[in-house]
Coordinates of C-alpha atoms in Angstrom, one line a residue:
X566 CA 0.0 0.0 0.0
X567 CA 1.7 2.9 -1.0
X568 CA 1.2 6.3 1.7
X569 CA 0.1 9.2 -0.5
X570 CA 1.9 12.4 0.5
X571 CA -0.3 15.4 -0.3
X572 CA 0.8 19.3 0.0
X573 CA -1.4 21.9 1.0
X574 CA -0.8 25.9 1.6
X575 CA -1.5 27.6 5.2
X576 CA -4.2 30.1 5.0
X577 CA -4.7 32.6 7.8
X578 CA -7.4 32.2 9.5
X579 CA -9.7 34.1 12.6
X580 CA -11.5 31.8 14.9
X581 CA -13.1 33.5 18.2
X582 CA -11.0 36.7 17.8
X583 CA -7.7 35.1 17.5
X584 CA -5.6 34.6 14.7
X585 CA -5.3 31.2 13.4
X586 CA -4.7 28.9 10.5
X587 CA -7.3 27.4 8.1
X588 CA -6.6 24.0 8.5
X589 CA -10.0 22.8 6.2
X590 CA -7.9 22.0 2.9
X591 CA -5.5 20.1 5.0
X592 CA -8.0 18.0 6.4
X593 CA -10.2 18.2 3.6
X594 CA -7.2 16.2 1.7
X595 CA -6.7 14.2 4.6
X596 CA -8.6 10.5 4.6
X597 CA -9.9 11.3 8.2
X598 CA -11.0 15.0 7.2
X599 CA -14.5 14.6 8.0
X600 CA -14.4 12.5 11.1
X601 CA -12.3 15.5 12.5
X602 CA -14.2 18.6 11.5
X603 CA -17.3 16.9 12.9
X604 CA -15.5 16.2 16.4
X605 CA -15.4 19.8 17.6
X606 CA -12.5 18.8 19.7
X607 CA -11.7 21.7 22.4
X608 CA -7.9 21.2 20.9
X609 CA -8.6 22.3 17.5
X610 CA -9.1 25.7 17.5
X611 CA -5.7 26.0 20.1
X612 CA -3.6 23.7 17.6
X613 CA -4.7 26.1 14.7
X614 CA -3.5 29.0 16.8
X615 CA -0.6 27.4 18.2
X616 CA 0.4 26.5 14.2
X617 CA 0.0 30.2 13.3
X618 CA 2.2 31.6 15.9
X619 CA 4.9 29.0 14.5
X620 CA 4.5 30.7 11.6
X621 CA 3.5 27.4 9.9
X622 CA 2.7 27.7 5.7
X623 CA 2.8 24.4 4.3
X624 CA 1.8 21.6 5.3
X625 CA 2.3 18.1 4.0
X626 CA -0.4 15.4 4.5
X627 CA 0.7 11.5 4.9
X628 CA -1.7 9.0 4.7
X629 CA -1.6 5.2 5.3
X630 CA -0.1 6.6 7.8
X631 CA 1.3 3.6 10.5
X632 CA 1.8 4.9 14.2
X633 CA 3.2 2.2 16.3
X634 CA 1.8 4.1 19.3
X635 CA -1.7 3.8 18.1
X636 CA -1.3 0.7 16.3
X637 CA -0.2 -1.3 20.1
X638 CA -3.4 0.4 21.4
X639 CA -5.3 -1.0 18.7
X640 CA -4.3 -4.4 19.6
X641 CA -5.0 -4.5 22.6
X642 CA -8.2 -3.0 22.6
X643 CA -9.8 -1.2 19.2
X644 CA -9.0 -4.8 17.4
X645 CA -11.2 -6.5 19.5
X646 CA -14.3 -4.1 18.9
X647 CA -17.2 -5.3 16.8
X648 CA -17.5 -2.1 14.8
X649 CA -13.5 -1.8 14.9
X650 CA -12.0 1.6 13.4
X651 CA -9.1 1.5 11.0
X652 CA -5.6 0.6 12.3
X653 CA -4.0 3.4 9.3
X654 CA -3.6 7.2 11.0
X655 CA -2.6 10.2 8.8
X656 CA 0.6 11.8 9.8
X657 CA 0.6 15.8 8.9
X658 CA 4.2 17.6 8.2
X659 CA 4.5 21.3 8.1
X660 CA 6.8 24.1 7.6
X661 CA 7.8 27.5 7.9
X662 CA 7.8 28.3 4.7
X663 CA 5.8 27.5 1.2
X664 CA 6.6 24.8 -0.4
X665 CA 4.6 23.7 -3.6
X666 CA 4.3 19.8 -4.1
X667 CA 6.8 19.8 -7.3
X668 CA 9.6 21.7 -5.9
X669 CA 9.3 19.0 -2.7
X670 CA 9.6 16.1 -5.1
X671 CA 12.4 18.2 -6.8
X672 CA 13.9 17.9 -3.6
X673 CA 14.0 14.8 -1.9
X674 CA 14.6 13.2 -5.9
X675 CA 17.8 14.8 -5.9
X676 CA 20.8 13.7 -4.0
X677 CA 22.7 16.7 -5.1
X678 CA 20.6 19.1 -3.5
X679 CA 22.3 19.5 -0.1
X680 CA 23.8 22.1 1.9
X681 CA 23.5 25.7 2.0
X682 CA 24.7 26.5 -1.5
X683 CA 20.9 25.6 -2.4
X684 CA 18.2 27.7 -1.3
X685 CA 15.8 24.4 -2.1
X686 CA 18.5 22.1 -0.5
X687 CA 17.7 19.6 2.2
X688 CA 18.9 21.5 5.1
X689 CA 16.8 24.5 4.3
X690 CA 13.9 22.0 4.4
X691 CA 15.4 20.8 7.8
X692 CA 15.3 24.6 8.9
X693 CA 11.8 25.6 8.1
X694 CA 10.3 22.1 9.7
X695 CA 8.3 22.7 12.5
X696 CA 7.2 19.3 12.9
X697 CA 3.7 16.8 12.6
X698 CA 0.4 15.9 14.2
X699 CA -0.3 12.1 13.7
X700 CA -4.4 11.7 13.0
X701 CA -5.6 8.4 14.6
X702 CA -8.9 7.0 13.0
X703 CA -11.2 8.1 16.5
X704 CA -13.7 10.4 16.3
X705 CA -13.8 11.9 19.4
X706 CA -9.8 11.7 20.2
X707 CA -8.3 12.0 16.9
X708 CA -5.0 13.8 17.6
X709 CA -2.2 11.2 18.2
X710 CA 1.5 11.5 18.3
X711 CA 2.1 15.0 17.9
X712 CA 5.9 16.9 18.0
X713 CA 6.2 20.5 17.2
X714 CA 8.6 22.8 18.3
X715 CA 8.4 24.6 21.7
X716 CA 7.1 28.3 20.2
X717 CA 9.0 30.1 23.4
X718 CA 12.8 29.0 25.1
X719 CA 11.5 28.4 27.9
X720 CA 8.6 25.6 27.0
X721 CA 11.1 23.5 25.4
X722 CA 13.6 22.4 28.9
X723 CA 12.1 18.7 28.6
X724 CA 12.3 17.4 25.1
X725 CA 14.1 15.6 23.1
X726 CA 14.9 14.5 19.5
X727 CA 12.2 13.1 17.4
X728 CA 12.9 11.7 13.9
X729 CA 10.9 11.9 11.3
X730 CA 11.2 9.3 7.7
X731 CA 10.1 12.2 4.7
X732 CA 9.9 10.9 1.7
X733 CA 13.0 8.8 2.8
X734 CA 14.5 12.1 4.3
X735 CA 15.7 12.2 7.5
X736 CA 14.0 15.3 9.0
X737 CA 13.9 16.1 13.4
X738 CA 12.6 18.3 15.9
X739 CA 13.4 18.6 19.1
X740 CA 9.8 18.6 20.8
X741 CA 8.2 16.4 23.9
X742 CA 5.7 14.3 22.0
X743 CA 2.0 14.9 22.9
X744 CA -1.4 13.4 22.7
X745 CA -5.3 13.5 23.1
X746 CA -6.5 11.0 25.5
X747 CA -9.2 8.6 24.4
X748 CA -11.1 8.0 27.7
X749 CA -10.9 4.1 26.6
X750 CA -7.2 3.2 26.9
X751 CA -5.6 6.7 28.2
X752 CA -7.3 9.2 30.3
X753 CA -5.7 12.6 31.2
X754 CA -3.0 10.8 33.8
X755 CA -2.0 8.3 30.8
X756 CA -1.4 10.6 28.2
X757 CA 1.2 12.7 30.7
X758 CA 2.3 9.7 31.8
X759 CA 3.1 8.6 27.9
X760 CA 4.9 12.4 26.9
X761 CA 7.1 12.0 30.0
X762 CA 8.2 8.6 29.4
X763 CA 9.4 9.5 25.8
X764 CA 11.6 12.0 27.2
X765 CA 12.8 10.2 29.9
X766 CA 13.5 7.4 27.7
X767 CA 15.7 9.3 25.7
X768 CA 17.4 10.9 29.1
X769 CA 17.6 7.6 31.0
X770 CA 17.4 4.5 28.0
X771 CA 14.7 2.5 29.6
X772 CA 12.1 1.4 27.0
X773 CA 9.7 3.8 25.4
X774 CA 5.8 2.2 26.2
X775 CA 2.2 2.9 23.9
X776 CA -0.4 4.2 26.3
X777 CA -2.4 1.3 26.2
X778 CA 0.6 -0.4 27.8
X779 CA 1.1 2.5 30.5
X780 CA -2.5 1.8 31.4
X781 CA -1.8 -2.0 31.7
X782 CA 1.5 -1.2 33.9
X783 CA -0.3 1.4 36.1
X784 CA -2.8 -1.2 37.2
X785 CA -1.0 -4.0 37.9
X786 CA -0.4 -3.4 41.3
X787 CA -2.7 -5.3 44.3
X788 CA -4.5 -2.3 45.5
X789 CA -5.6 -0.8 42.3
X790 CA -9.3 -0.3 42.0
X791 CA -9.3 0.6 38.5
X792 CA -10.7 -1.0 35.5
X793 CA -8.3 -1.3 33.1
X794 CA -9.9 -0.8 29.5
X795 CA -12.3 1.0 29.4
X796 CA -10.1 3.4 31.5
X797 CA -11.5 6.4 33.5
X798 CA -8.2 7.6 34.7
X799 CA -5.4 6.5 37.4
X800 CA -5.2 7.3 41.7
X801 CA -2.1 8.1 42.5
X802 CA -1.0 5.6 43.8
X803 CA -1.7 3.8 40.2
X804 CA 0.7 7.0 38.4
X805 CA 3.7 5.8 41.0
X806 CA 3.2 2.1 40.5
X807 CA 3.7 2.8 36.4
X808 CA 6.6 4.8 37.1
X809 CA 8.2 1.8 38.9
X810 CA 7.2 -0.8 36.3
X811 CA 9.5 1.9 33.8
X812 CA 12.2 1.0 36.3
X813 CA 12.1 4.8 37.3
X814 CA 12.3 6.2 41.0
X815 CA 9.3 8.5 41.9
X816 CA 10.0 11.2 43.6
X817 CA 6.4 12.3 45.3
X818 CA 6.1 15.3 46.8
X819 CA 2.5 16.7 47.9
X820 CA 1.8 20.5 48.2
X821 CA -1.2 22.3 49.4
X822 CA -0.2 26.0 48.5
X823 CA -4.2 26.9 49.5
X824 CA -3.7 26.3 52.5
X825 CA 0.3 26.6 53.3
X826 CA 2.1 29.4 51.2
X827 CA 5.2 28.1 52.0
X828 CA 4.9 25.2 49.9
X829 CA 4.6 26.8 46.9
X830 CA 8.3 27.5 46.8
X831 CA 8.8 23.9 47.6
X832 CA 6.8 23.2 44.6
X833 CA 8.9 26.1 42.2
X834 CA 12.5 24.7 43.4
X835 CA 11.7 21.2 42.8
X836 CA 10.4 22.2 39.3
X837 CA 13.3 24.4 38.5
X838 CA 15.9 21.8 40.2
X839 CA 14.6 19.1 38.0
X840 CA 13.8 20.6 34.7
X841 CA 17.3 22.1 34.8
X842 CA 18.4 18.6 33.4
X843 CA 15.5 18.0 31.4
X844 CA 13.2 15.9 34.0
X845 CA 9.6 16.2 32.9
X846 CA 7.4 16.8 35.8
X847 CA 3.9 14.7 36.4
X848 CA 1.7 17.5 37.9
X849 CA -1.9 16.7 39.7
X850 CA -4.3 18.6 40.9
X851 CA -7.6 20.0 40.7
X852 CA -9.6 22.5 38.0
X853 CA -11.2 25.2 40.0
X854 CA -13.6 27.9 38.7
X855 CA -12.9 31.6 39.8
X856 CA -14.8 31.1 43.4
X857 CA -13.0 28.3 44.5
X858 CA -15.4 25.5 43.7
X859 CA -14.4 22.4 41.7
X860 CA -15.2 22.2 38.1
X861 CA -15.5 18.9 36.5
X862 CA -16.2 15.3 38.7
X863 CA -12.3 14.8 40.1
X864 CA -8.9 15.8 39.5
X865 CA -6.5 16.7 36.6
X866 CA -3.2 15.8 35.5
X867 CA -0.6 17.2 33.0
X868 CA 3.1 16.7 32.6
X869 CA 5.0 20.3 33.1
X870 CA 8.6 20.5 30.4
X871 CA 9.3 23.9 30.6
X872 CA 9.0 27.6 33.1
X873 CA 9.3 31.1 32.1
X874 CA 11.7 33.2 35.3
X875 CA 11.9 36.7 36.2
X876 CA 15.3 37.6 35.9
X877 CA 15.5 40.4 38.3
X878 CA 18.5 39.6 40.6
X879 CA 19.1 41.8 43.2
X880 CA 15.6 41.6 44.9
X881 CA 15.3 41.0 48.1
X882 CA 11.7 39.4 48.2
X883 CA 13.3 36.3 46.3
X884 CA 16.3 33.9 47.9
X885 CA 15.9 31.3 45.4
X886 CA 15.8 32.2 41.9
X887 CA 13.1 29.3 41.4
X888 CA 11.2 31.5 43.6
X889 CA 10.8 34.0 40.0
X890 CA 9.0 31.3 38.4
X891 CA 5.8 33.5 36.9
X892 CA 4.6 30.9 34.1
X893 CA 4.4 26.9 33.5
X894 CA 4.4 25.3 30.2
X895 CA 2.5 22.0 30.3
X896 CA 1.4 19.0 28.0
X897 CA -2.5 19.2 28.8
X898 CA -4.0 16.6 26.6
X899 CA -7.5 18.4 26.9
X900 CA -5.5 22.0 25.9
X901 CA -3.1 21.2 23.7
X902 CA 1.2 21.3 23.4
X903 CA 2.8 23.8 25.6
X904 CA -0.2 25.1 27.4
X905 CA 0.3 27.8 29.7
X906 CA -0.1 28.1 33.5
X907 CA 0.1 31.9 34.4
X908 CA 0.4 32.9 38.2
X909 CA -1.7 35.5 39.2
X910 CA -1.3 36.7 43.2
X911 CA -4.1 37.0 45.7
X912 CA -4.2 37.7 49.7
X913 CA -3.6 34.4 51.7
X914 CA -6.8 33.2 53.4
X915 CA -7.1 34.3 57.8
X916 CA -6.2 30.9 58.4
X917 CA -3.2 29.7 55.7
X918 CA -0.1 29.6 57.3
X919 CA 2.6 32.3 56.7
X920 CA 6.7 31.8 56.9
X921 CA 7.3 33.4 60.1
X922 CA 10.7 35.2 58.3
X923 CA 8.4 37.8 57.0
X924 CA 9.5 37.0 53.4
X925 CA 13.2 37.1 54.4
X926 CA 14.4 33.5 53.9
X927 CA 14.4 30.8 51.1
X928 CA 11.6 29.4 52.7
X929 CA 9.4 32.5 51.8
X930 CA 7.1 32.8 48.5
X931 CA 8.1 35.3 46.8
X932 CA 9.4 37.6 49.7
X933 CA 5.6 38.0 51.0
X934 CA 4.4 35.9 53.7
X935 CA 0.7 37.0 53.2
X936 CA 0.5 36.6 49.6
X937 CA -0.1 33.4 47.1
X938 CA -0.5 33.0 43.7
X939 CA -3.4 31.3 41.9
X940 CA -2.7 29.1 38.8
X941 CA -4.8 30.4 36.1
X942 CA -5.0 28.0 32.9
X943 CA -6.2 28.1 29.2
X944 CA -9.2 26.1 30.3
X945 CA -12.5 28.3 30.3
X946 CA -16.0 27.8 31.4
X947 CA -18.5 30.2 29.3
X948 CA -15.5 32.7 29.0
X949 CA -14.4 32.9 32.3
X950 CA -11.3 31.2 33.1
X951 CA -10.6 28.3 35.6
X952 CA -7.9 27.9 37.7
X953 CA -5.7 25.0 38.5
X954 CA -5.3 23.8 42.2
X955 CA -1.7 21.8 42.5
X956 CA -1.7 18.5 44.5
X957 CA 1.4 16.7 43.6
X958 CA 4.1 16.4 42.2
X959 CA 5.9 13.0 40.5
X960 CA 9.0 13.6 39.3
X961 CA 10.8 10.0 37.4
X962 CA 14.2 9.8 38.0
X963 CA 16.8 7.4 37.3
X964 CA 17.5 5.1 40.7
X965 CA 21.2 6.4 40.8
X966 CA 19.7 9.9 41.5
X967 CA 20.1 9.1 45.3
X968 CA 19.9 12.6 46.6
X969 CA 16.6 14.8 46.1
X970 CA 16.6 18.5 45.7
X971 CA 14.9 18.5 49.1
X972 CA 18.0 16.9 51.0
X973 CA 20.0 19.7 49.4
X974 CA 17.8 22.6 50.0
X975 CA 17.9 22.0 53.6
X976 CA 21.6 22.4 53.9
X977 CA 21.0 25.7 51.6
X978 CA 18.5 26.8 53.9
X979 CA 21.3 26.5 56.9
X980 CA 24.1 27.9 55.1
X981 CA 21.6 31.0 54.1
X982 CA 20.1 31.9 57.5
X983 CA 23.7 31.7 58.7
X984 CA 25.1 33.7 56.3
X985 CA 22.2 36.6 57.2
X986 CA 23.6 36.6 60.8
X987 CA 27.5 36.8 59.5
X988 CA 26.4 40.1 57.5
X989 CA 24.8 41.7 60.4
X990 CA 27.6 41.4 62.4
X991 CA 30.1 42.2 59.9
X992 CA 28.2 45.5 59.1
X993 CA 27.9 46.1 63.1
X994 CA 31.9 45.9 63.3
X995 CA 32.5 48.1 60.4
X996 CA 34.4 45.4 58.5
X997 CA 31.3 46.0 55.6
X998 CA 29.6 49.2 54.9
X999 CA 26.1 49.4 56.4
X1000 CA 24.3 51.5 53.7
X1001 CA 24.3 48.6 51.3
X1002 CA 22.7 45.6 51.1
X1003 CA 23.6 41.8 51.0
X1004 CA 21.3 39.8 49.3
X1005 CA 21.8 36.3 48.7
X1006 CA 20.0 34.5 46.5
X1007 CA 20.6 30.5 45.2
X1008 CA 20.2 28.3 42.4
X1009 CA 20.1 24.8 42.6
X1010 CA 19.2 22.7 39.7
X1011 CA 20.2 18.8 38.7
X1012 CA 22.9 18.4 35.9
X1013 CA 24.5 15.6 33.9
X1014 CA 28.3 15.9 34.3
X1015 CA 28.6 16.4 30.5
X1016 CA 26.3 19.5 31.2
X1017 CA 27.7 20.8 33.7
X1018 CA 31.6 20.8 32.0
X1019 CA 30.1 22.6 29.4
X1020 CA 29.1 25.2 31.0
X1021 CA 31.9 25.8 33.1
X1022 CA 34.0 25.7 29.3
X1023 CA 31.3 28.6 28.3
X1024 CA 31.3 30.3 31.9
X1025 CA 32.8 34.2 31.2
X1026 CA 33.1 34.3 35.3
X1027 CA 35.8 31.6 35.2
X1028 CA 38.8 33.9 34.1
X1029 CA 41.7 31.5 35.1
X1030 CA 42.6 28.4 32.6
X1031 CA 43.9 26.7 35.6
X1032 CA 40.5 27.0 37.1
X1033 CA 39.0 25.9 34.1
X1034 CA 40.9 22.9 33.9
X1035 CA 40.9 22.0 37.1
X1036 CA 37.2 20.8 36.4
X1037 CA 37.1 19.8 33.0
X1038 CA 39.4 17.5 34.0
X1039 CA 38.2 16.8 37.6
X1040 CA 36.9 12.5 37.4
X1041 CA 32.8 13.3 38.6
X1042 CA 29.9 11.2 39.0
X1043 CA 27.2 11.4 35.8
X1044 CA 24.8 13.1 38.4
X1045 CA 25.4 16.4 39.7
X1046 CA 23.8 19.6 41.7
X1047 CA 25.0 22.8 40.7
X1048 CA 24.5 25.5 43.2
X1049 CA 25.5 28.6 42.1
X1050 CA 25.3 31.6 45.0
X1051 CA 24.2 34.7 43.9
X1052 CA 25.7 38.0 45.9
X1053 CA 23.4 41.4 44.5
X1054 CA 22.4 39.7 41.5
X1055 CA 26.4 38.8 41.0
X1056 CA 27.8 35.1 41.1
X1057 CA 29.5 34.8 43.8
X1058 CA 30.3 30.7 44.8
X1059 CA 29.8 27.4 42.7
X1060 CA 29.4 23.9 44.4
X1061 CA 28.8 21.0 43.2
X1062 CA 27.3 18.0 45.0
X1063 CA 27.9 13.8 43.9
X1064 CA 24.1 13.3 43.1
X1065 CA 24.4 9.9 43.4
X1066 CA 26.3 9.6 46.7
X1067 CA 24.5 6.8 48.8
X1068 CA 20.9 8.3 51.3
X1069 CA 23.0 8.8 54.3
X1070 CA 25.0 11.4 53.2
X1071 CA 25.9 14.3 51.0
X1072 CA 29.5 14.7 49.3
X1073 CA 30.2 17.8 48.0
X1074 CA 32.7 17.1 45.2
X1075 CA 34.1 20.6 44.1
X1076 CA 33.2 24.4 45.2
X1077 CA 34.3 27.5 43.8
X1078 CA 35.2 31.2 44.9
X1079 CA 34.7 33.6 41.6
X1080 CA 35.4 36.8 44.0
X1081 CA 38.1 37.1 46.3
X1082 CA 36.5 40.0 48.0
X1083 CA 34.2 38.2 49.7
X1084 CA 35.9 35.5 50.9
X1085 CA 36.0 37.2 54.3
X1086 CA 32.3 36.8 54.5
X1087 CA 33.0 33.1 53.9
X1088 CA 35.7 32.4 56.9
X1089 CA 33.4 34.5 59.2
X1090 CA 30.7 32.3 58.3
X1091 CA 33.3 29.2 59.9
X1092 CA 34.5 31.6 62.6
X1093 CA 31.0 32.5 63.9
X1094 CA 31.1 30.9 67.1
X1095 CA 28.2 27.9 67.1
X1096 CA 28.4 27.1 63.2
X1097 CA 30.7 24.6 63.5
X1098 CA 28.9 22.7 66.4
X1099 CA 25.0 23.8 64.2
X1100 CA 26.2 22.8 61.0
X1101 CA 28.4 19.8 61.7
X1102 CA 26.8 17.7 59.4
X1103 CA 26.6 20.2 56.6
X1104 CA 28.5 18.9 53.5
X1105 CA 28.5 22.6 52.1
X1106 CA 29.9 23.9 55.4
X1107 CA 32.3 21.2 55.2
X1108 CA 33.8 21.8 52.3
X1109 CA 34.4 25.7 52.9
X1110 CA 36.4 24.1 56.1
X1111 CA 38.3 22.4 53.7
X1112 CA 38.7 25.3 51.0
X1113 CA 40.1 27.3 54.5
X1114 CA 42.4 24.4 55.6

């Protein structure tokens, strides 16, 4: 059966106010054209948008299409249907740019045409491809494996490298495949489950599993109560127990930001720890409307691969930069690719509990003990929006990732608070002015040791070869955390901590002084008398002991 590859040009579009693509030739050409303009899937009108603000022009329909994704769900469940649908999918293409269906023929016939020295060349194509929406045969769930590039930086943090055959050219976009679920063998906590797994394949080589399959492994433990297929979603309990059948470790952490402000930063540093190697991040929670009551019968669940930060170093409200975390890029598989979850801030309810710093330590949100953020998403109800309401976190990690972000934020939280008192007395003895401020802020995020080399080769702070060297060269573990300490928005310290040191303990395996100025501030901080007896299982205060001699 031969797939026939049809082309098609982009037409702006306007649906509902906002500018879009006309995607009715595409899927007018497509075999499953009418089965998907009859749907009236909530995801169609944000894919056309989301295609128009690529910039997407052409696009290049593939049917006989054969998704191995949808064809393992169809064996083990559509197959067995009476009224079974079709086990071929359409696979749409597109570009950046307009390409008429002669000059693409022109181009993948001819295996001169490579390079730059051709504007029609093969790596032109390779620039202007944005990437493709696989069309499964199913009505009411039609979009299937879809990758398409991350439309801002900061979406993209958890992807990885999907090939695609085209016309026997190899074509790729770096994207973290999404999906629609089909309330039969993936609900909302499947399909998440199925984008994160095909990035963490990539990142950590365990297999790469259809959702059908995820759905089978999520149930297989003793105490599910779920029915399998048909499936109306997973507990979590059911989300951990496919994790570990991926021979993953899941990290679980729970948050109630309603009622606790505090853990909300919890929540942003173990986002911005994670992601900072590319971990995608299983979020669950619950859709509220606007006064607070639950929309829809239970909760929701969407993998997160990307943040946008404020970058305003210097303030005082915020002692983790994770704290700047103002937006969340999410696969929602009732939204679309990359939808957005904006923070807006609100006063804390009488009774939530407030950091009793009064915004002045990392464990503050956003510097304000009496303020909170709600999560408002691209979900609406009759044109107002709803709002998202975070219960957990699973983050799958590799099981040589031994030490969490929380075991390492608690020593930064000690080093910090310490460091507070240090300054205060230093400015009482005169040895620093006391018309300027101090502010400390930290970074700590999870790297691979590859990563983390090549950013010290590429780090314009580092001025000295030697010092360079000295850690390109250094023998480190694959797993690393990288916290950088930030003096007035200026780096000030590097260490770096052996991620996969064994649960008792926490080696600190290099550290760093860009700024010789301030290294008073550091031997006061092991002078202070009490530190040494407080912090005397602190690996970082270790380490500056041994920096000192």
């Amino acid at each position: 059966m031969n797939a026939e590859i049809i082309v098609s040009t982009l037409q702006p579009a306007n649906v509902n106010g906002v500018a879009s693509v006309d995607l009715t030739d595409v899927l007018g050409n497509c075999q499953l054209g009418e089965d998907f303009k009859n749907a009236g899937l909530r995801v169609d009108p944000y894919l056309a948008q989301y295609l128009y603000s690529l910039g997407a022009k052409t696009a290049v329909i593939e049917n006989n299409y054969v998704d191995h994704d949808y064809l393992d769900d169809y064996s083990n469940y559509y197959a067995k249907c009476f009224d079974a649908p079709p086990r071929l999918c359409a696979r749409v293409h597109f570009f950046s740019d307009v390409y008429a269906e002669k000059e693409l023929k022109r181009i993948v016939t001819s295996p001169d045409m490579k390079g730059d020295d051709s504007p029609e060349g093969v790596d032109k194509l390779q620039q202007h491809y944005l990437g493709f929406v696989v069309l499964r045969p199913l009505p009411r769930a039609m979009i299937g494996r879809t990758c398409l590039k991350p439309l801002l930086p900061g979406a993209g943090k958890s992807s990885k490298t999907v090939k695609a055959s085209f016309w026997g050219l190899g074509l790729h976009v770096d994207a973290m495949p999404f999906q629609e679920q089909d309330t039969a063998t993936a609900a909302c906590a499947t399909c998440a489950l199925w984008s994160a797994s095909q990035v963490t394949a990539a990142l950590f080589g365990h297999a790469a599993y259809s959702p059908s399959r995820i759905t089978v492994m999520a149930g297989g433990h003793k105490t599910s109560e779920m029915r399998v297929f048909p499936n109306g979603g997973l507990s979590l309990t059911d989300m951990i127990y496919a994790v570990r059948s991926m021979m993953l470790d899941p990290i679980h952490v729970g948050v109630q930001i309603e009622s606790d402000a505090q853990q909300q930063d919890i929540l942003l540093g173990n986002i911005y720890a994670y992601l900072g190697m590319g971990v995608p991040i299983l979020l669950t929670g619950i859709l509220k409307r606007e006064d607070g009551s639950s929309y829809g019968d239970g909760g929701h669940a969407v993998v997160i691969n990307g943040y946008e930060c404020k970058d305003d170093f210097g303030d005082p409200k915020r002692s983790l930069i994770s704290s700047g975390i103002y937006k969340l890029f999410v696969h929602d598989d009732q939204v679309g690719p990359y939808a957005s979850i904006e923070f807006e801030r609100k006063d804390l309810p009488g009774n939530a509990v407030a950091c009793p710093c009064k915004g002045k330590c990392v464990r503050a949100i956003g510097g304000s003990p009496k303020v909170m953020t709600r999560w408002r998403t691209e979900w609406d109800e009759n044109g107002k929006p709803l709002y998202f309401s975070p219960l957990n976190l699973i983050i799958p990690v590799y099981n040589k990732i031994r030490v969490s972000y929380e075991d390492v934020r608690r020593y930064v939280i000690e080093i910090h608070d310490a460091l507070d008192v240090v300054i205060e007395s230093l400015q009482k003895e005169g040895r620093l002015p006391n018309d300027k401020d101090f502010i400390f802020q930290w970074s700590i995020r999870l790297r691979t040791c590859c990563d983390y080399k090549k950013s010290v080769r590429n780090d314009p702070d580092i001025r000295l070869q030697q010092d360079k060297l000295a850690r390109l060269t250094m023998a480190l573990p694959k797993y690393l955390w990288e916290i950088k300490v930030f003096v007035n928005g200026k780096i000030n310290a590097l260490f770096v901590v052996d991620a996969t040191d064994s649960g008792c303990g926490m080696r600190v395996v290099d550290a760093y002084m860009y700024y010789r100025s301030m290294e008073e501030m550091w031997n006061w901080l092991l002078l202070t008398k009490g530190n040494s007896r407080k912090m005397a299982r602190n690996p970082i205060f270790a380490k500056l002991k041994e920096i000192a001699g």
